[in-house]
């Protein structure tokens, strides 16, 4: 790994690569999170991927054991359309198990920052607008992750790509910055660092990892996909969702075009468990809203996390050599 890969972000979280793997619902579970840790990155286990608090505790303990001493993180997200999430319990369990690295997302996170830091933790807050990044910094975030409109999952209503957000935010930020959205090559990682970011957030590029607990047919569809095989929906409701282009996405977009449609009318189509049960468990990749960015076009084979990270860092070094030449 290049010496240039040591950044304030890697120092903050004690990792070897300037790569954070954002928490992915249903997929950022123990085996995957631990594999990312062993590869020198920081991945964030998603508590809501587990059906009970006891199952979450067991999964997190397993991730810690499999990480072989490397840090693992926990994602604490406050969703807009879901209530009753026991975020405090998720945090308490993580702290009891010795976790000190956290990724947060959602509005008004100041109290959560305070609780994390009171337990000796470090927190990176993920947001989609510059003003939210600056506000989170003032509220006590140790680092900021800014994701652009091209990101898979929920990039908010922000209309700008990640590199624009980075350029606009850097003059006012006094904490480490990671940017994300469509990043799937080592050259893109180098570009982010050259622009002034301290690391990147990736997700889609690692969906084809062997450690991702999802059906082989789903992964094969991702390998076959190109950069034009994603689409965005639900922007009308302020919850833009970038997903794999499939039958469900088409149905959701058709409903969205009807003026009388309310969010409740989408029913199971936008429920995470529908995507999990149909695509991730059964391999029916036409079913469900499957978070995905254009970085899927760089996911050309199913292989272990360690192999993907090695390829990314080899590409990083090659890009650095080209720049030096």
PDB file of N, CA and C in Angstrom, residues 38 68 144 175 199:
ATOM      1  N   UNK A  38     -10.434  -7.412   8.142  1.00  0.00           N
ATOM      2  CA  UNK A  38      -9.165  -8.114   7.901  1.00  0.00           C
ATOM      3  C   UNK A  38      -8.451  -7.568   6.665  1.00  0.00           C
ATOM      4  N   UNK A  68     -10.117 -10.592  13.894  1.00  0.00           N
ATOM      5  CA  UNK A  68      -8.723 -10.849  14.281  1.00  0.00           C
ATOM      6  C   UNK A  68      -8.015  -9.585  14.770  1.00  0.00           C
ATOM      7  N   UNK A 144     -16.785  13.255   8.684  1.00  0.00           N
ATOM      8  CA  UNK A 144     -17.978  13.411   7.859  1.00  0.00           C
ATOM      9  C   UNK A 144     -17.848  12.526   6.624  1.00  0.00           C
ATOM     10  N   UNK A 175     -12.741  18.534  10.164  1.00  0.00           N
ATOM     11  CA  UNK A 175     -12.613  17.130  10.541  1.00  0.00           C
ATOM     12  C   UNK A 175     -12.392  16.319   9.263  1.00  0.00           C
ATOM     13  N   UNK A 199     -10.610   9.927   2.432  1.00  0.00           N
ATOM     14  CA  UNK A 199     -10.981   8.553   2.175  1.00  0.00           C
ATOM     15  C   UNK A 199     -12.264   8.509   1.371  1.00  0.00           C
TER      16      UNK A 199
END
